[in-house]
Tab-separated table of C-alpha atoms in Angstrom:
chain	number	residue	atom	x	y	z
U	7	MET	CA	11.338	4.363	16.547
U	8	HIS	CA	8.447	3.681	14.253
U	9	GLU	CA	9.494	0.527	12.787
U	10	LEU	CA	7.216	-1.569	14.791
U	11	SER	CA	4.079	0.135	13.574
U	12	LEU	CA	5.503	-0.182	9.980
U	13	VAL	CA	5.979	-3.959	11.247
U	14	GLU	CA	2.253	-4.193	12.130
U	15	SER	CA	0.876	-2.695	8.926
U	16	LEU	CA	2.980	-5.071	6.813
U	17	VAL	CA	1.853	-7.901	8.632
U	18	THR	CA	-2.014	-6.919	9.110
U	19	ALA	CA	-1.696	-6.250	5.241
U	20	LEU	CA	-0.080	-9.740	4.693
U	21	GLU	CA	-2.722	-11.364	6.765
U	22	GLU	CA	-5.715	-9.800	5.138
U	23	ARG	CA	-4.091	-10.949	1.913
U	24	ALA	CA	-3.406	-14.658	2.635
U	25	ARG	CA	-6.905	-14.915	3.918
U	26	GLN	CA	-8.806	-13.406	0.854
U	27	GLU	CA	-6.767	-15.287	-1.556
U	28	GLY	CA	-5.936	-18.610	0.420
U	29	TRP	CA	-2.493	-18.505	0.363
U	30	GLY	CA	-0.380	-20.915	2.204
U	31	ARG	CA	2.560	-19.947	4.093
U	32	ILE	CA	4.547	-17.166	3.233
U	33	GLN	CA	8.357	-17.930	3.159
U	34	GLY	CA	9.727	-14.700	1.811
U	35	VAL	CA	8.423	-11.140	1.489
U	36	ARG	CA	10.431	-8.095	-0.922
U	37	LEU	CA	10.042	-4.742	0.277
U	38	ARG	CA	10.759	-1.427	-1.410
U	39	LEU	CA	11.558	1.115	1.061
U	40	GLY	CA	12.107	4.854	0.304
U	41	ALA	CA	15.016	6.891	2.267
U	42	LEU	CA	12.748	9.004	3.454
U	43	ARG	CA	10.904	6.362	5.340
U	44	GLN	CA	13.810	6.671	8.114
U	45	VAL	CA	13.954	3.105	8.743
U	46	VAL	CA	16.637	1.611	10.308
U	47	PRO	CA	16.804	-1.956	8.447
U	48	GLU	CA	18.367	-3.830	11.606
U	49	VAL	CA	15.484	-2.294	13.718
U	50	LEU	CA	13.070	-3.245	10.662
U	51	GLU	CA	14.190	-6.944	10.366
U	52	PHE	CA	14.328	-7.266	14.561
U	53	CYS	CA	10.723	-6.113	14.690
U	54	PHE	CA	9.727	-8.206	11.877
U	55	GLN	CA	11.049	-11.547	13.435
U	56	GLY	CA	9.545	-10.437	16.382
U	57	ALA	CA	5.756	-10.001	15.232
U	58	ILE	CA	5.624	-13.096	12.518
U	59	PRO	CA	5.055	-15.908	14.802
U	60	GLY	CA	1.898	-17.143	14.956
U	61	THR	CA	1.073	-15.554	11.579
U	62	PRO	CA	1.146	-16.865	7.930
U	63	LEU	CA	4.527	-15.100	7.775
U	64	ALA	CA	6.180	-17.396	10.410
U	65	GLY	CA	9.773	-18.058	9.468
U	66	ALA	CA	9.541	-16.145	6.460
U	67	ALA	CA	12.620	-13.821	5.222
U	68	LEU	CA	12.632	-10.241	4.720
U	69	GLU	CA	14.348	-8.416	1.828
U	70	LEU	CA	14.622	-4.925	1.181
U	71	GLU	CA	14.856	-2.821	-1.992
U	72	GLU	CA	16.276	0.766	-0.856
U	73	VAL	CA	15.207	3.538	-2.916
U	74	PRO	CA	16.848	6.956	-2.820
U	75	ALA	CA	15.095	10.435	-2.066
U	76	LEU	CA	15.250	11.888	-5.237
U	77	PHE	CA	13.459	15.525	-6.322
U	78	ARG	CA	12.720	17.224	-9.650
U	79	CYS	CA	14.824	20.148	-10.295
U	80	VAL	CA	13.082	23.179	-10.915
U	81	GLY	CA	15.682	24.150	-13.717
U	82	CYS	CA	15.808	21.884	-16.059
U	83	GLY	CA	13.447	18.989	-14.863
U	84	GLY	CA	16.765	16.266	-13.785
U	85	GLU	CA	16.963	14.469	-10.703
U	86	VAL	CA	18.373	16.023	-7.548
U	87	PRO	CA	19.703	14.193	-4.363
U	88	LEU	CA	18.128	15.068	-0.961
U	89	GLY	CA	19.803	18.071	0.289
U	90	GLY	CA	21.858	18.544	-2.792
U	91	ARG	CA	22.385	20.470	-6.381
U	92	CYS	CA	21.033	19.085	-9.653
U	93	PRO	CA	24.160	17.600	-11.217
U	94	ALA	CA	23.278	18.747	-14.573
U	95	CYS	CA	22.408	22.524	-13.994
U	96	GLY	CA	23.033	23.055	-10.539
U	97	GLY	CA	19.553	23.986	-9.866
U	98	PRO	CA	17.389	23.234	-6.579
U	99	GLY	CA	15.149	20.313	-5.949
U	100	GLY	CA	11.387	21.135	-6.146
U	101	GLU	CA	8.781	17.991	-6.430
U	102	MET	CA	9.474	14.865	-4.616
U	103	ILE	CA	10.172	11.912	-7.291
U	104	SER	CA	10.840	9.179	-4.806
U	105	GLY	CA	11.757	8.355	-1.021
U	106	LEU	CA	8.504	7.734	0.716
U	107	GLU	CA	8.012	3.907	-0.991
U	108	TRP	CA	6.909	1.534	1.530
U	109	GLU	CA	5.405	-1.022	-0.543
U	110	ILE	CA	5.457	-4.954	-0.821
U	111	LEU	CA	6.843	-5.923	-4.080
U	112	SER	CA	6.340	-9.555	-3.803
U	113	VAL	CA	5.561	-12.658	-1.628
U	114	ASP	CA	7.053	-16.195	-1.962
U	115	VAL	CA	3.950	-18.325	-0.749
U	116	GLU	CA	4.091	-22.050	-0.325
U	117	GLU	CA	1.869	-24.090	-2.415
U	118	GLU	CA	0.476	-27.552	-1.941
U	119	GLY	CA	2.178	-30.584	-3.493
B	3	MET	CA	6.867	-25.722	-3.756
B	4	THR	CA	7.200	-22.346	-3.546
B	5	ARG	CA	5.581	-19.608	-6.041
B	6	ARG	CA	6.320	-15.793	-6.126
B	7	LEU	CA	3.196	-13.543	-6.294
B	8	GLU	CA	4.147	-9.967	-7.328
B	9	ILE	CA	1.624	-7.817	-5.461
B	10	ARG	CA	3.059	-4.189	-5.727
B	11	GLN	CA	0.619	-3.191	-2.529
B	12	SER	CA	1.406	-0.519	-0.235
B	13	VAL	CA	1.934	-1.496	3.286
B	14	PHE	CA	-0.146	1.166	4.580
B	15	ALA	CA	-3.091	0.045	2.409
B	16	ARG	CA	-5.343	0.006	5.322
B	17	ASP	CA	-4.147	3.219	6.852
B	18	GLU	CA	-4.513	4.878	3.476
B	19	ARG	CA	-7.829	3.971	3.061
B	20	VAL	CA	-8.781	5.473	6.036
B	21	ALA	CA	-6.799	8.736	5.102
B	22	GLY	CA	-8.305	8.633	2.087
B	23	GLU	CA	-11.905	8.789	3.716
B	24	ILE	CA	-10.775	11.682	6.002
B	25	ARG	CA	-9.560	13.693	3.180
B	26	ARG	CA	-12.837	13.146	1.055
B	27	GLU	CA	-14.780	13.911	3.965
B	28	MET	CA	-12.721	16.932	4.384
B	29	ALA	CA	-13.064	18.140	0.549
B	30	SER	CA	-16.991	18.045	0.471
B	31	ARG	CA	-17.045	19.836	3.648
B	32	GLY	CA	-14.638	22.288	2.612
B	33	ILE	CA	-12.528	22.293	5.901
B	34	LEU	CA	-8.562	22.929	5.424
B	35	PHE	CA	-6.787	20.094	7.554
B	36	LEU	CA	-3.768	20.859	8.789
B	37	ASN	CA	-1.192	18.211	10.506
B	38	LEU	CA	1.464	20.138	12.659
B	39	ILE	CA	4.411	18.319	13.495
B	40	GLY	CA	7.386	19.523	15.510
B	41	SER	CA	9.541	17.997	18.591
B	42	PRO	CA	8.529	18.379	22.369
B	43	GLY	CA	8.714	21.968	23.228
B	44	ALA	CA	8.839	23.374	19.823
B	45	GLY	CA	5.732	25.501	20.844
B	46	LYS	CA	3.303	23.937	18.878
B	47	THR	CA	0.551	24.318	21.221
B	48	THR	CA	1.665	27.533	22.187
B	49	LEU	CA	1.322	28.886	18.297
B	50	LEU	CA	-2.019	26.959	18.091
B	51	GLU	CA	-3.356	29.351	21.057
B	52	HIS	CA	-2.132	32.273	19.623
B	53	THR	CA	-3.338	31.671	16.274
B	54	LEU	CA	-6.870	30.430	17.031
B	55	GLY	CA	-7.466	33.747	19.211
B	56	ARG	CA	-6.439	35.807	16.071
B	57	THR	CA	-7.806	34.578	13.063
B	58	SER	CA	-11.422	34.778	11.855
B	59	LEU	CA	-11.584	30.812	10.704
B	60	ARG	CA	-13.396	28.917	12.670
B	61	CYS	CA	-11.321	25.987	14.111
B	62	ALA	CA	-11.258	22.975	15.659
B	63	VAL	CA	-8.297	20.872	16.848
B	64	VAL	CA	-7.343	17.323	17.435
B	65	GLU	CA	-4.392	17.011	20.017
B	66	GLY	CA	-2.229	13.994	19.896
B	67	ASP	CA	0.193	13.336	23.115
B	68	VAL	CA	1.586	10.168	24.520
B	69	ALA	CA	-0.153	11.195	27.847
B	70	THR	CA	-2.396	13.253	29.472
B	71	ASP	CA	-5.024	16.151	28.246
B	72	ARG	CA	-3.207	19.210	29.005
B	73	ASP	CA	-2.842	20.563	25.638
B	74	ALA	CA	-6.596	19.804	24.922
B	75	ALA	CA	-7.239	21.750	28.235
B	76	ARG	CA	-5.070	24.958	26.893
B	77	ILE	CA	-7.053	24.746	23.494
B	78	ALA	CA	-10.585	24.211	25.603
B	79	ALA	CA	-9.698	27.517	27.778
B	80	ARG	CA	-9.407	29.594	24.392
B	81	LYS	CA	-13.481	28.313	23.849
B	82	ILE	CA	-12.302	26.331	20.738
B	83	PRO	CA	-13.827	22.574	20.182
B	84	VAL	CA	-11.152	20.425	20.977
B	85	VAL	CA	-10.628	16.436	21.354
B	86	GLN	CA	-7.462	14.769	23.002
B	87	ILE	CA	-5.904	11.303	21.842
B	88	ASN	CA	-3.553	9.844	24.011
B	89	THR	CA	-1.612	7.103	22.034
B	90	GLN	CA	-0.470	5.583	25.643
B	91	GLY	CA	3.396	5.579	24.417
B	92	GLY	CA	2.844	5.627	20.642
B	93	CYS	CA	5.059	7.912	18.959
B	94	HIS	CA	2.932	9.108	16.277
B	95	LEU	CA	-0.591	9.621	15.143
B	96	GLU	CA	-2.315	7.367	12.888
B	97	ALA	CA	-5.521	7.692	10.223
B	98	HIS	CA	-7.688	5.596	12.468
B	99	LEU	CA	-7.027	7.553	15.770
B	100	VAL	CA	-7.435	10.702	14.015
B	101	ARG	CA	-10.869	9.796	12.393
B	102	ARG	CA	-12.133	8.671	15.913
B	103	GLY	CA	-11.206	12.154	17.052
B	104	LEU	CA	-12.963	13.807	14.280
B	105	GLU	CA	-15.977	11.840	15.132
B	106	ALA	CA	-16.256	13.579	18.630
B	107	LEU	CA	-15.773	17.194	17.096
B	108	PRO	CA	-18.616	19.414	15.857
B	109	LEU	CA	-17.492	20.054	12.077
B	110	ASP	CA	-20.452	21.901	11.034
B	111	GLY	CA	-19.269	25.346	9.720
B	112	VAL	CA	-15.602	24.837	10.871
B	113	ASP	CA	-13.250	26.363	8.343
B	114	LEU	CA	-10.055	24.674	9.962
B	115	VAL	CA	-9.175	21.324	11.707
B	116	VAL	CA	-5.674	21.285	12.929
B	117	VAL	CA	-4.008	17.933	14.166
B	118	GLU	CA	-1.163	18.765	16.459
B	119	ASN	CA	0.526	15.545	16.299
B	120	VAL	CA	2.829	13.710	19.193
B	121	GLY	CA	5.828	15.746	19.256
B	122	ASN	CA	8.621	14.216	17.644
B	123	LEU	CA	10.226	14.999	14.255
B	124	VAL	CA	10.652	11.356	12.842
B	125	CYS	CA	7.857	9.313	13.325
B	126	PRO	CA	4.778	11.529	12.399
B	127	ALA	CA	6.172	12.457	9.314
B	128	GLU	CA	5.571	9.060	8.163
B	129	PHE	CA	1.968	8.695	8.669
B	130	ASP	CA	-0.903	10.342	6.357
B	131	LEU	CA	-3.464	11.627	8.192
B	132	GLY	CA	-5.609	12.729	5.326
B	133	GLU	CA	-4.269	16.328	5.867
B	134	ASP	CA	-4.114	18.881	3.137
B	135	ALA	CA	-1.030	19.683	4.139
B	136	LYS	CA	1.986	19.026	6.767
B	137	VAL	CA	3.396	22.685	8.858
B	138	ALA	CA	6.607	21.759	10.419
B	139	VAL	CA	7.314	23.636	13.730
B	140	ALA	CA	10.886	24.578	15.136
B	141	SER	CA	12.006	26.635	17.612
B	142	THR	CA	15.265	28.920	17.461
B	143	ALA	CA	16.409	27.057	21.176
B	144	GLU	CA	16.632	23.613	18.830
B	145	GLY	CA	19.523	24.908	16.984
B	146	ASP	CA	19.254	25.680	13.317
B	147	ASP	CA	20.372	22.084	12.097
B	148	LYS	CA	17.026	20.252	12.369
B	149	PRO	CA	15.785	20.578	8.417
B	150	LEU	CA	19.145	18.628	7.460
B	151	LYS	CA	18.934	16.033	10.335
B	152	TYR	CA	15.058	15.441	10.079
B	153	PRO	CA	14.646	15.933	6.127
B	154	SER	CA	11.646	13.750	5.794
B	155	LEU	CA	9.487	16.291	7.434
B	156	PHE	CA	10.785	19.373	6.151
B	157	VAL	CA	10.746	18.118	2.656
B	158	GLN	CA	6.893	16.984	2.811
B	159	ALA	CA	5.828	20.114	5.066
B	160	ARG	CA	3.806	22.800	2.707
B	161	GLY	CA	4.887	25.510	5.201
B	162	VAL	CA	7.815	25.739	7.995
B	163	VAL	CA	7.269	28.033	11.198
B	164	LEU	CA	10.228	28.936	13.177
B	165	THR	CA	8.823	29.978	16.810
B	166	LYS	CA	10.574	31.653	19.512
B	167	THR	CA	12.235	34.311	17.532
B	168	ASP	CA	12.680	36.402	20.496
B	169	LEU	CA	15.332	34.064	21.777
B	170	LEU	CA	17.332	34.882	19.041
B	171	PRO	CA	19.678	37.436	20.775
B	172	HIS	CA	20.259	34.345	23.558
B	173	VAL	CA	20.650	31.342	21.215
B	174	PRO	CA	23.305	30.272	18.880
B	175	PHE	CA	20.966	30.053	15.711
B	176	SER	CA	21.635	31.176	12.111
B	177	ARG	CA	18.563	32.013	10.349
B	178	GLU	CA	20.338	31.819	7.101
B	179	ARG	CA	21.675	28.335	7.710
B	180	PHE	CA	17.852	27.002	8.829
B	181	TRP	CA	16.237	28.709	5.909
B	182	GLY	CA	19.037	27.847	3.266
B	183	ASP	CA	18.666	24.421	4.784
B	184	VAL	CA	15.149	24.549	4.078
B	185	ALA	CA	15.527	25.874	0.504
B	186	LEU	CA	17.888	23.217	-0.299
B	187	LEU	CA	15.793	20.425	0.773
B	188	LYS	CA	12.797	21.874	-1.259
B	189	GLU	CA	11.988	24.646	-3.235
B	190	GLY	CA	9.039	26.936	-2.413
B	191	THR	CA	8.135	25.777	0.970
B	192	GLU	CA	6.251	28.611	2.695
B	193	ARG	CA	8.319	30.519	5.606
B	194	PHE	CA	7.385	31.929	8.893
B	195	GLU	CA	8.773	33.431	11.970
B	196	VAL	CA	6.708	34.073	15.030
B	197	ALA	CA	7.223	34.859	18.521
B	198	ALA	CA	3.958	33.778	18.996
B	199	PRO	CA	2.924	34.896	22.645
B	200	ARG	CA	4.204	38.456	21.547
B	201	GLY	CA	2.271	38.660	18.511
B	202	GLU	CA	5.388	39.078	16.584
B	203	GLY	CA	5.164	37.509	12.805
B	204	MET	CA	1.688	36.256	13.554
B	205	GLU	CA	-0.198	38.270	10.941
B	206	ALA	CA	2.124	36.235	7.827
B	207	TRP	CA	1.238	33.118	9.337
B	208	ILE	CA	-2.773	33.672	9.986
B	209	ALA	CA	-3.059	35.129	6.673
B	210	ALA	CA	-1.280	31.999	5.027
B	211	LEU	CA	-3.859	29.992	6.950
B	212	GLU	CA	-6.655	31.903	5.449
B	213	ARG	CA	-5.406	32.128	1.939
B	214	TRP	CA	-4.935	28.243	2.211
B	215	ALA	CA	-8.679	27.787	3.666
B	216	ALA	CA	-9.929	29.912	0.797
B	217	GLU	CA	-8.135	27.864	-1.720
B	218	LYS	CA	-9.779	24.741	-0.217
B	219	ARG	CA	-13.249	26.270	-0.090
B	220	ARG	CA	-13.066	27.174	-3.960
B	221	PRO	CA	-11.170	24.382	-5.097
B	222	LYS	CA	-9.459	25.446	-8.571
B	223	ALA	CA	-10.268	23.521	-11.670
B	224	PRO	CA	-7.472	21.725	-13.610
B	225	GLY	CA	-7.384	24.752	-15.983
B	226	GLY	CA	-6.859	27.044	-12.725
B	227	ALA	CA	-10.335	28.627	-12.715
B	228	PRO	CA	-12.492	28.905	-10.067
B	229	GLN	CA	-15.376	26.356	-9.977
């Protein structure tokens, strides 16, 4: 649903970076994506392929590293999965540890020569 | 030849910059800034109408909708400063749109600015608007399964407002299941139950807003003592 907005942010961020740093063509992008970003990978890929022609990312491959949603156990400080209980002490989850990541990890840039 | 560059940059860098600017502006003015999120028809505008008329806080509202200024007209009828943003098909608000809206509002002397996001339980939860807190709004008529079906919003919300409690005798809705799932997702979320047009439950909700606004005006030092 909002994958197109996410892809637009991604392409804008990388176009800006490519211009500032004088990169050549970008051949690949690795992203870290939290489970709470509610992104459907196939839809993201579809939007990405639609958005990149005519940009420095034209033809680039997209690789996703998915991060689970985890919360800090209120009881023992352990890790609690989304909607679950602490595997160690059975306590509820409090503060969010991970799940909202939406980060560019690396890009593969073509070099001259 | 290809070179791999580790860049570790948020995809939202540009929008996060704008959200950060809004957050700093609101902090310097001591204004509580809330992002109200819920599905279409959950009762977000009705909740606002009955909140703004009852609280002593001076309020302003940013209305987000795909189309029409109907919600803004309802808020303006209460003599509250309001600006309408139409996303023209967009399913959520983003920080740069909200900033433009805020620029059109008189913020001097205001205690509370509420953004009423586009009616949608999914996408609005993804975009930081520079708010102090997200508030989730869900109605009894929607069913009690929303927190687990849309966890991203409910784990981020500081407060959850269950609206239309006057319909409870008429709809299949388990309050125990709804609040149990909210607690299962995250400990410590503040809970409110209202039938806004009847005024039921509104005191506790408004008291919370006034408490949050007071915290914002007098930020706590890291040691916990008021500055």
